[in-house]
Short mmCIF file of C-alpha atoms and ligand atoms in Angstrom, two decimals:
data_model
loop_
_atom_site.label_atom_id
_atom_site.label_comp_id
_atom_site.label_asym_id
_atom_site.label_seq_id
_atom_site.Cartn_x
_atom_site.Cartn_y
_atom_site.Cartn_z
CA MET A 1 85.43 72.60 67.75
CA ASP A 2 86.07 70.02 65.02
CA ASP A 3 88.69 67.30 64.71
CA SER A 4 90.77 69.24 62.21
CA SER A 5 91.06 72.22 64.61
CA ILE A 6 92.16 69.89 67.39
CA SER A 7 94.66 68.20 65.13
CA LYS A 8 96.10 71.58 64.03
CA LEU A 9 96.41 72.68 67.65
CA SER A 10 98.04 69.36 68.48
CA ASP A 11 100.61 69.87 65.66
CA ARG A 12 101.40 73.31 67.07
CA VAL A 13 101.80 71.82 70.55
CA ASP A 14 104.26 69.26 69.14
CA PHE A 15 106.16 72.03 67.35
CA ALA A 16 106.46 73.96 70.63
CA SER A 17 107.69 70.90 72.50
CA LYS A 18 110.24 70.18 69.73
CA THR A 19 111.48 73.78 69.97
CA ILE A 20 111.85 73.56 73.75
CA LEU A 21 113.70 70.23 73.46
CA GLU A 22 116.11 71.84 70.96
CA TRP A 23 116.82 74.62 73.47
CA VAL A 24 117.45 71.97 76.11
CA GLU A 25 119.78 70.05 73.81
CA GLN A 26 121.77 73.24 73.21
CA ASP A 27 121.91 73.64 77.00
CA GLN A 28 120.35 77.08 76.81
CA PRO A 29 118.94 78.41 80.10
CA ILE A 30 115.23 79.14 79.70
CA THR A 31 113.17 81.98 81.14
CA VAL A 32 109.51 81.34 81.87
CA VAL A 33 107.28 84.41 82.07
CA SER A 34 103.76 83.97 83.32
CA HIS A 35 100.79 85.82 84.76
CA LEU A 36 99.97 86.21 88.46
CA ASP A 37 96.49 84.66 88.45
CA ALA A 38 95.69 81.02 89.27
CA ASP A 39 95.87 79.89 85.63
CA GLY A 40 99.16 81.72 85.10
CA LEU A 41 100.75 80.24 88.22
CA ALA A 42 99.45 76.76 87.36
CA ALA A 43 100.91 77.13 83.84
CA ALA A 44 104.25 78.27 85.27
CA GLY A 45 104.21 75.34 87.70
CA ILE A 46 103.55 72.82 84.92
CA ILE A 47 106.29 74.28 82.70
CA GLY A 48 108.62 74.50 85.72
CA SER A 49 108.07 70.80 86.53
CA MET A 50 108.59 69.88 82.88
CA LEU A 51 111.91 71.81 82.71
CA GLU A 52 113.07 70.55 86.10
CA ARG A 53 112.54 66.98 84.89
CA LEU A 54 114.57 67.81 81.76
CA ASN A 55 117.44 68.96 83.99
CA VAL A 56 117.75 72.30 82.29
CA ALA A 57 118.54 75.61 84.00
CA PHE A 58 115.48 77.87 84.12
CA LYS A 59 114.00 80.77 86.00
CA VAL A 60 110.41 81.87 86.41
CA ARG A 61 109.19 85.48 86.28
CA ILE A 62 105.61 86.27 87.25
CA VAL A 63 104.18 89.53 85.92
CA LYS A 64 101.07 91.49 86.81
CA GLN A 65 100.89 92.64 83.22
CA LEU A 66 103.12 92.00 80.20
CA ASP A 67 103.83 95.63 79.35
CA GLU A 68 106.74 97.85 78.26
CA ASP A 69 108.15 97.93 81.80
CA SER A 70 108.22 94.15 82.32
CA LEU A 71 109.56 93.57 78.79
CA LYS A 72 112.27 96.22 79.25
CA GLU A 73 113.39 94.38 82.37
CA LEU A 74 113.64 91.15 80.39
CA SER A 75 115.56 92.91 77.62
CA SER A 76 118.23 94.00 80.11
CA GLU A 77 119.12 90.35 80.83
CA PRO A 78 121.44 88.18 78.69
CA ILE A 79 119.57 86.84 75.66
CA SER A 80 118.05 83.42 76.30
CA PRO A 81 114.94 81.62 75.03
CA ILE A 82 111.69 82.62 76.68
CA ILE A 83 108.46 80.72 77.24
CA PHE A 84 105.58 83.15 77.77
CA ALA A 85 102.63 81.46 79.44
CA ASP A 86 99.15 82.97 79.92
CA VAL A 87 100.55 86.22 78.49
CA GLY A 88 102.08 87.10 75.16
CA SER A 89 99.44 86.52 72.48
CA GLY A 90 97.99 89.99 73.00
CA GLN A 91 101.41 91.62 73.24
CA LYS A 92 103.35 90.17 70.26
CA ASP A 93 104.07 93.67 68.95
CA LEU A 94 105.55 94.70 72.30
CA ILE A 95 107.58 91.49 72.49
CA TYR A 96 109.04 92.21 69.07
CA SER A 97 109.90 95.83 69.85
CA ASN A 98 111.57 94.96 73.15
CA LEU A 99 113.05 91.51 72.48
CA PRO A 100 113.74 91.41 68.72
CA GLU A 101 116.47 88.77 68.96
CA HIS A 102 114.89 86.31 71.38
CA SER A 103 113.56 82.90 70.48
CA VAL A 104 110.12 82.64 71.96
CA VAL A 105 107.38 80.12 72.67
CA ILE A 106 104.00 81.60 73.59
CA ILE A 107 101.49 79.35 75.35
CA ASP A 108 98.39 81.48 75.82
CA HIS A 109 94.61 81.25 75.58
CA HIS A 110 93.85 84.97 75.35
CA GLN A 111 92.59 86.42 72.08
CA PRO A 112 95.71 86.89 69.95
CA LEU A 113 96.84 89.99 68.13
CA GLU A 114 96.98 89.58 64.37
CA TYR A 115 100.72 90.00 64.19
CA GLU A 116 103.41 87.77 62.75
CA LEU A 117 106.24 87.44 65.26
CA GLU A 118 109.48 85.95 63.96
CA ARG A 119 111.37 83.28 65.92
CA CYS A 120 108.17 82.48 67.76
CA VAL A 121 106.01 79.39 68.14
CA GLU A 122 102.58 80.40 69.37
CA VAL A 123 100.33 77.82 70.95
CA ASN A 124 96.92 79.45 71.13
CA PRO A 125 93.56 77.71 70.56
CA HIS A 126 92.01 80.82 68.95
CA LEU A 127 94.46 80.47 66.04
CA PHE A 128 92.66 77.23 65.15
CA GLY A 129 89.08 78.34 65.79
CA ILE A 130 88.94 76.91 69.32
CA ASP A 131 87.46 79.14 72.01
CA GLY A 132 90.22 79.77 74.53
CA SER A 133 87.88 81.25 77.09
CA ARG A 134 86.00 77.97 77.65
CA SER A 135 87.70 75.04 75.94
CA ILE A 136 91.15 75.19 77.43
CA SER A 137 93.21 77.48 79.63
CA SER A 138 96.90 78.36 79.52
CA SER A 139 97.69 75.72 82.14
CA GLY A 140 95.82 73.16 80.00
CA LEU A 141 97.90 74.16 76.98
CA SER A 142 101.08 74.01 79.07
CA TYR A 143 100.06 70.53 80.15
CA LEU A 144 99.63 69.47 76.50
CA VAL A 145 103.12 70.78 75.72
CA ALA A 146 104.57 69.04 78.80
CA LYS A 147 102.92 65.78 77.75
CA SER A 148 104.24 66.15 74.23
CA VAL A 149 107.73 66.52 75.74
CA ASP A 150 107.27 63.42 77.90
CA LEU A 151 104.17 61.26 78.37
CA ASN A 152 105.14 60.76 82.01
CA ASN A 153 104.10 64.37 82.60
CA VAL A 154 100.50 63.14 82.69
CA ASP A 155 100.73 63.51 86.49
CA LEU A 156 100.58 67.29 85.92
CA ALA A 157 96.99 67.05 84.60
CA PRO A 158 95.36 67.99 87.96
CA ILE A 159 97.29 71.28 87.95
CA ALA A 160 95.81 72.03 84.51
CA VAL A 161 92.35 71.37 85.98
CA VAL A 162 93.12 73.79 88.83
CA GLY A 163 94.17 76.49 86.35
CA ALA A 164 91.05 76.05 84.22
CA LEU A 165 88.82 76.31 87.30
CA GLY A 166 90.77 79.38 88.42
CA ASP A 167 89.86 80.97 85.09
CA ARG A 168 86.19 80.00 85.58
CA GLN A 169 86.13 77.67 82.61
CA ASP A 170 83.61 75.39 84.33
CA SER A 171 80.99 76.60 81.90
CA GLY A 172 79.10 73.32 81.45
CA LYS A 173 75.49 73.04 82.68
CA ARG A 174 76.65 71.33 85.88
CA HIS A 175 79.53 73.75 86.43
CA ASN A 176 81.77 71.24 84.74
CA LEU A 177 84.78 71.70 82.48
CA VAL A 178 84.05 71.16 78.80
CA ASP A 179 85.76 70.41 75.46
CA LEU A 180 89.54 70.09 75.66
CA ASN A 181 89.46 70.64 79.41
CA GLU A 182 87.11 67.69 79.68
CA SER A 183 89.64 65.51 77.83
CA ILE A 184 92.31 66.56 80.33
CA VAL A 185 89.94 65.70 83.20
CA LYS A 186 89.35 62.28 81.61
CA GLU A 187 93.08 61.60 81.33
CA ALA A 188 93.63 62.64 84.96
CA VAL A 189 90.79 60.40 86.15
CA GLU A 190 92.00 57.42 84.09
CA ALA A 191 95.52 57.85 85.47
CA GLY A 192 94.09 57.87 89.01
CA PHE A 193 95.03 61.46 89.86
CA LEU A 194 91.56 62.99 89.96
CA GLU A 195 88.03 62.17 91.11
CA VAL A 196 84.98 63.93 89.70
CA LYS A 197 81.74 64.11 91.69
CA PHE A 198 78.48 65.99 91.67
CA GLY A 199 77.70 67.78 94.90
CA LEU A 200 77.92 71.02 96.80
CA ARG A 201 80.49 73.44 95.45
CA LEU A 202 81.69 74.35 98.94
CA PHE A 203 85.46 74.38 99.42
CA GLY A 204 86.52 70.98 100.75
CA PHE A 205 82.94 69.89 101.48
CA GLU A 206 83.99 66.27 101.02
CA SER A 207 86.78 66.41 103.55
CA ARG A 208 86.47 69.41 105.87
CA PRO A 209 84.19 69.98 108.86
CA ILE A 210 80.96 71.37 107.37
CA VAL A 211 81.16 74.61 109.31
CA LYS A 212 84.68 75.23 107.96
CA SER A 213 83.79 74.49 104.36
CA LEU A 214 80.87 76.93 104.62
CA GLU A 215 83.13 79.56 106.18
CA TYR A 216 85.94 79.12 103.64
CA THR A 217 83.77 79.26 100.50
CA ILE A 218 83.89 82.72 98.98
CA ASP A 219 83.22 81.81 95.39
CA PRO A 220 80.30 81.34 95.09
CA LEU A 221 79.75 83.89 97.81
CA ILE A 222 77.22 82.98 100.47
CA PRO A 223 76.19 86.35 101.88
CA GLY A 224 76.40 86.48 105.67
CA LEU A 225 78.11 83.07 105.91
CA SER A 226 81.26 83.27 103.77
CA GLY A 227 84.15 84.17 106.06
CA ASN A 228 82.04 84.21 109.24
CA TYR A 229 82.60 81.11 111.39
CA ASN A 230 80.08 82.03 114.11
CA ALA A 231 77.36 82.81 111.57
CA CYS A 232 77.99 79.41 109.93
CA LEU A 233 77.69 77.65 113.33
CA LYS A 234 74.40 79.44 114.01
CA PHE A 235 73.07 78.67 110.52
CA LEU A 236 73.71 74.94 111.00
CA GLU A 237 72.07 74.96 114.43
CA ARG A 238 69.07 76.84 113.08
CA ILE A 239 68.44 74.28 110.36
CA GLY A 240 68.69 71.45 112.90
CA ILE A 241 72.17 70.19 112.08
CA THR A 242 74.43 69.89 115.11
CA PRO A 243 77.81 71.21 113.96
CA VAL A 244 79.72 69.42 116.74
CA ASP A 245 79.41 65.76 117.78
CA GLU A 246 79.15 64.38 121.35
CA ASP A 247 82.92 64.21 121.65
CA GLY A 248 83.26 67.86 120.77
CA ASN A 249 84.56 67.22 117.22
CA LEU A 250 83.33 69.31 114.31
CA ARG A 251 81.12 67.15 112.08
CA ARG A 252 81.96 66.43 108.46
CA MET A 253 79.70 65.59 105.55
CA SER A 254 80.43 61.89 106.06
CA ASP A 255 79.04 62.19 109.61
CA LEU A 256 75.64 63.40 108.38
CA SER A 257 72.67 61.09 107.86
CA SER A 258 71.15 61.22 104.37
CA ASN A 259 68.21 63.20 105.78
CA GLU A 260 70.56 65.74 107.34
CA LEU A 261 72.49 66.07 104.09
CA ARG A 262 69.32 66.66 102.09
CA SER A 263 68.07 69.17 104.64
CA PHE A 264 71.43 70.96 104.53
CA MET A 265 71.28 71.34 100.73
CA VAL A 266 67.63 72.45 100.69
CA ASN A 267 68.15 74.95 103.50
CA LEU A 268 71.31 76.35 101.99
CA VAL A 269 69.53 77.07 98.70
CA LYS A 270 66.56 78.56 100.64
CA TYR A 271 68.96 80.72 102.63
CA MET A 272 70.58 82.03 99.45
CA LEU A 273 67.17 82.80 97.95
CA SER A 274 66.27 84.69 101.13
CA LYS A 275 69.36 86.82 100.54
CA GLY A 276 68.00 87.92 97.16
CA ILE A 277 70.03 85.50 95.03
CA GLU A 278 68.05 84.32 91.98
CA SER A 279 66.97 80.69 92.00
CA LYS A 280 69.26 79.68 89.11
CA GLU A 281 72.24 81.14 90.95
CA ALA A 282 71.26 79.70 94.32
CA GLU A 283 70.82 76.24 92.83
CA SER A 284 74.20 76.55 91.16
CA ILE A 285 75.74 75.96 94.58
CA MET A 286 75.32 72.35 93.39
CA GLY A 287 77.75 71.35 90.69
CA THR A 288 80.74 69.31 89.61
CA ILE A 289 83.54 68.90 92.13
CA TYR A 290 87.09 68.00 91.19
CA ILE A 291 89.07 66.21 93.87
CA ILE A 292 92.82 65.68 93.62
CA SER A 293 93.20 62.12 94.83
CA HIS A 294 96.71 62.21 96.29
CA GLU A 295 96.22 65.34 98.41
CA PRO A 296 95.43 64.63 102.08
CA PRO A 297 91.73 64.98 103.06
CA THR A 298 92.19 68.16 105.09
CA SER A 299 94.54 69.86 102.62
CA PRO A 300 93.37 73.06 100.89
CA LEU A 301 94.80 71.49 97.72
CA ARG A 302 92.43 68.52 97.65
CA ASP A 303 89.48 70.42 96.21
CA ALA A 304 90.69 71.84 92.89
CA ARG A 305 88.55 75.01 93.25
CA GLU A 306 90.00 75.71 96.66
CA PHE A 307 93.50 75.05 95.26
CA ALA A 308 92.80 77.68 92.58
CA SER A 309 91.69 80.16 95.21
CA LEU A 310 94.92 79.53 97.13
CA LEU A 311 96.94 80.20 93.98
CA ASN A 312 95.04 83.44 93.42
CA ALA A 313 95.86 84.44 96.99
CA CYS A 314 99.59 83.81 96.43
CA GLY A 315 99.64 85.68 93.13
CA ARG A 316 97.46 88.58 94.08
CA LEU A 317 99.00 89.18 97.49
CA GLY A 318 102.46 89.50 96.06
CA VAL A 319 104.05 86.07 96.67
CA PRO A 320 103.49 84.25 93.36
CA SER A 321 106.65 82.12 93.82
CA ILE A 322 104.87 80.22 96.61
CA GLY A 323 102.02 79.36 94.26
CA VAL A 324 104.41 78.18 91.55
CA ALA A 325 106.38 76.10 94.10
CA ILE A 326 103.16 74.42 95.26
CA CYS A 327 102.20 73.59 91.68
CA MET A 328 105.66 72.06 91.32
CA GLY A 329 104.91 69.76 94.25
CA ARG A 330 106.58 71.62 97.13
CA ARG A 331 104.72 71.37 100.45
CA GLY A 332 105.60 71.91 104.16
CA GLU A 333 106.55 75.48 104.96
CA VAL A 334 105.46 76.89 101.58
CA LEU A 335 102.00 75.41 102.02
CA ASP A 336 101.75 76.85 105.55
CA LYS A 337 102.59 80.28 104.13
CA ALA A 338 100.06 79.86 101.32
CA GLU A 339 97.32 78.97 103.82
CA LYS A 340 98.02 82.15 105.77
CA LEU A 341 97.90 84.18 102.54
CA THR A 342 94.61 82.50 101.60
CA SER A 343 93.04 83.52 104.88
CA ARG A 344 94.22 87.12 104.37
CA TYR A 345 92.98 87.05 100.77
CA ARG A 346 89.55 85.82 101.88
CA GLN A 347 89.26 88.58 104.48
CA THR A 348 90.38 91.22 101.97
CA LEU A 349 87.89 90.07 99.35
CA LEU A 350 85.06 89.99 101.88
CA LYS A 351 85.99 93.50 102.98
CA TYR A 352 85.87 94.72 99.36
CA LEU A 353 82.58 92.90 98.67
CA ASP A 354 81.08 94.52 101.74
CA TRP A 355 82.39 97.91 100.61
CA LEU A 356 80.87 97.41 97.17
CA SER A 357 77.52 96.26 98.58
CA ARG A 358 77.35 99.36 100.78
CA ASN A 359 78.28 101.67 97.89
CA LEU A 360 76.07 100.37 95.12
CA ASP A 361 74.47 103.80 94.81
CA LYS A 362 77.89 105.16 93.75
CA VAL A 363 78.18 102.68 90.88
CA ARG A 364 77.91 104.80 87.75
CA GLN A 365 75.43 103.55 85.19
CA THR A 366 75.82 104.14 81.47
CA ARG A 367 73.75 102.50 78.77
CA PHE A 368 75.78 99.27 78.71
CA LEU A 369 78.12 99.61 81.66
CA GLN A 370 78.10 99.67 85.45
CA VAL A 371 81.27 101.40 86.56
CA ILE A 372 82.99 100.88 89.90
CA TYR A 373 85.62 103.34 91.05
CA GLY A 374 87.99 101.49 93.39
CA GLY A 375 90.51 104.35 93.55
CA ASP A 376 93.42 103.34 95.74
CA TYR A 377 91.08 101.62 98.21
CA VAL A 378 90.85 98.39 96.20
CA ASP A 379 94.12 96.59 95.40
CA ASP A 380 94.65 96.66 91.63
CA ARG A 381 95.55 92.94 91.71
CA ILE A 382 92.27 91.99 93.38
CA ILE A 383 89.74 94.25 91.67
CA GLY A 384 89.16 91.71 88.87
CA THR A 385 88.29 88.94 91.34
CA LEU A 386 86.08 91.38 93.27
CA ILE A 387 83.86 92.10 90.27
CA SER A 388 83.88 88.45 89.13
CA ILE A 389 82.41 87.39 92.48
CA ALA A 390 80.13 90.45 92.67
CA LEU A 391 78.70 89.57 89.27
CA SER A 392 78.34 85.84 89.88
CA SER A 393 76.68 86.44 93.25
CA ARG A 394 74.48 89.13 91.68
CA ILE A 395 75.69 92.00 93.85
CA LEU A 396 76.17 93.54 90.42
CA SER A 397 73.58 93.17 87.69
CA PRO A 398 74.21 90.59 84.94
CA LYS A 399 72.40 92.85 82.46
CA LYS A 400 75.31 95.24 82.00
CA VAL A 401 79.06 94.91 81.68
CA ALA A 402 80.88 95.53 84.97
CA VAL A 403 83.92 97.77 84.61
CA ALA A 404 86.10 98.60 87.58
CA PHE A 405 89.03 100.95 88.05
CA ALA A 406 91.80 100.82 90.64
CA VAL A 407 94.87 103.00 90.83
CA SER A 408 98.03 100.89 90.91
CA PRO A 409 101.05 101.73 93.09
CA GLU A 410 102.84 102.54 89.80
CA GLY A 411 100.38 105.41 89.28
CA LYS A 412 98.47 103.81 86.42
CA VAL A 413 94.83 102.88 86.24
CA LYS A 414 94.06 99.17 86.26
CA VAL A 415 90.84 98.29 84.48
CA SER A 416 88.98 95.04 84.99
CA ALA A 417 85.84 94.16 83.09
CA ARG A 418 83.46 91.23 83.39
CA ALA A 419 80.19 90.27 81.73
CA ASP A 420 77.54 87.61 82.00
CA LYS A 421 77.76 84.86 79.36
CA ALA A 422 74.31 85.86 78.06
CA LEU A 423 75.84 89.12 76.75
CA ALA A 424 78.53 87.18 74.89
CA ARG A 425 75.79 85.12 73.26
CA ARG A 426 74.32 88.44 72.02
CA GLY A 427 77.64 89.40 70.37
CA LEU A 428 79.71 90.98 73.13
CA ASN A 429 83.45 90.44 72.90
CA LEU A 430 84.88 92.20 75.91
CA GLY A 431 88.51 91.31 75.14
CA LEU A 432 88.36 93.05 71.77
CA ALA A 433 86.29 95.96 73.10
CA ILE A 434 88.67 96.61 76.00
CA ARG A 435 91.72 96.30 73.75
CA ASP A 436 90.26 98.80 71.30
CA ALA A 437 89.06 101.27 73.98
CA ALA A 438 92.37 101.07 75.86
CA SER A 439 94.40 101.75 72.73
CA GLN A 440 92.26 104.84 72.03
CA VAL A 441 93.36 106.36 75.36
CA GLU A 442 96.99 105.19 74.99
CA GLY A 443 96.58 102.17 77.19
CA VAL A 444 96.94 98.43 76.64
CA GLY A 445 94.32 95.79 77.17
CA GLY A 446 92.79 92.52 76.06
CA GLY A 447 91.46 89.23 77.34
CA HIS A 448 88.46 87.02 76.66
CA ASP A 449 84.85 87.51 75.55
CA VAL A 450 83.50 87.81 79.10
CA ALA A 451 86.60 88.77 81.11
CA ALA A 452 89.15 91.35 80.12
CA GLY A 453 91.55 93.85 81.60
CA ALA A 454 93.62 96.87 80.71
CA GLN A 455 96.06 99.43 81.96
CA ILE A 456 95.31 103.04 81.05
CA PRO A 457 96.84 106.42 81.97
CA LEU A 458 95.62 108.24 85.06
CA ASN A 459 92.65 110.56 84.40
CA SER A 460 91.71 108.83 81.14
CA GLU A 461 88.90 106.86 82.83
CA GLU A 462 85.99 108.96 81.56
CA ASP A 463 87.23 109.01 77.95
CA PHE A 464 87.76 105.26 78.20
CA ILE A 465 84.20 104.70 79.45
CA GLU A 466 82.75 106.83 76.67
CA VAL A 467 84.65 104.93 73.98
CA LEU A 468 83.94 101.53 75.54
CA ASP A 469 80.20 102.21 75.79
CA LYS A 470 80.12 102.99 72.07
CA ILE A 471 82.13 99.92 71.07
CA ILE A 472 79.84 97.70 73.11
CA ALA A 473 76.77 99.32 71.56
CA GLU A 474 78.19 98.40 68.14
CA GLN A 475 78.98 94.85 69.21
CA LEU A 476 75.47 94.37 70.55
CA GLY A 477 74.05 95.93 67.42
CA SER A 478 72.07 98.63 69.20
CA GLU A 479 73.69 101.94 68.30
O1 LIG B 501 93.20 91.67 85.21
P1 LIG B 501 91.89 90.98 85.06
O2 LIG B 501 91.73 89.83 85.99
O3 LIG B 501 90.73 91.89 85.10
O4 LIG B 501 91.95 90.39 83.58
C1 LIG B 501 90.89 89.67 83.01
C2 LIG B 501 91.44 88.83 81.86
O5 LIG B 501 91.97 89.69 80.86
C3 LIG B 501 92.60 87.93 82.30
O6 LIG B 501 92.49 86.70 81.61
C4 LIG B 501 93.81 88.69 81.87
O7 LIG B 501 94.89 87.87 81.60
C5 LIG B 501 93.32 89.40 80.60
N1 LIG B 501 94.05 90.64 80.33
C6 LIG B 501 94.67 90.82 79.09
N2 LIG B 501 95.38 91.98 78.82
C7 LIG B 501 95.47 92.95 79.74
C8 LIG B 501 94.86 92.79 81.01
C9 LIG B 501 94.15 91.62 81.27
O8 LIG B 501 94.59 89.93 78.24
N3 LIG B 501 96.16 94.04 79.45
#
């Protein structure tokens, strides 16, 4: 990532902000279309706050997938400018065929289609040789646009950090954000909105009772402890840490002596090793923590990773508007609802992880793939997160690409695919492979080098797997 790439991206960001300001000047109502995952909701929240502050009429649409159906719905509405966030770059052809007269801004970090779309400003790091899967997310790009519109929007930087963490862009050695994300972190810290520490990557470990932060952490997954309050209590007692003080209050990290804290860390890593997690993975429970300074100590929004998990819960359990509202600063009742959704989301994910662990013998192995058939048991909106966690916690092997299928309520097959970064270093580009394989079975797909998704017709799964295995063999140079 050199200075000239950054400067070209920055020019494109300014062009997008100028275009949006022109729409505002013409008093045109704006539609924002974004994706239902944490990065998509964070991007929509940042753009929503930016537009709200500009006093322009706007509405937000959150889509599971930007496909013919969602674009047809948009085409039935009166023509108005559209900002696509975290979607769009891979679907420019579909945008053109469904919305040929719309003015469009695309703010997306997915690998773009080589396609010239008229009346469109596309802000995408890949166009300038910047890796959108690690350097910056769609919420980070949205933040850059918002800041180009008005420097006062710097207060939205923590939401960009949340989105990047939601998209697992913490790819630095210490699980830290890198490149352009790192610059956003720096701005947020300098403006007093964010604190960065090195410590245990347990949700809210700085602020919550220890037993609760152990229980609430599902990513990384701590087998046997995540989601199980009583098991967490017993674990603490077993390693000699009293979870409750003399007055009956649950103890927090700040209540522990330095010896207790050290013992907690050592024993947690040992425990993970005893559960078959490799040492590198177990030790990665230590890492960089991002704390949003103005959120109250017990809030699920204080720890940026936990905030991202809450957004995923809202988006993937069907109430994305709550996630967007929270990113736009709403609290009170909406936050209460989001907390309930998060608890349900955690339980659902744990149920799926348990199901997968018990059915590993049914995972189909091909040369380069491990294939999970979720059928209609696994929610199509959650299957991607399921295999992300299963791969990072080594329930699934990092040596092969994980591909999972779930049948959506619309009667289509949702495909999610994930791979270890080591495979990308050997030449794997999952986004391109999935896009190509999906198009060969009349589906649509795309994404990043190590995380991609698709939608394919029912009963095309086996053809898809055959094609995908071949494409990956070619990418890895081992046909
Ligand atoms: O849906 P899932 O979480 O598996 O998607 C993984 C990544 O691939 C996400 O970043 C998603 O936006 C992207 N994707 C895509 N095109 C699709 C489906 C998913 O770019 N058709």
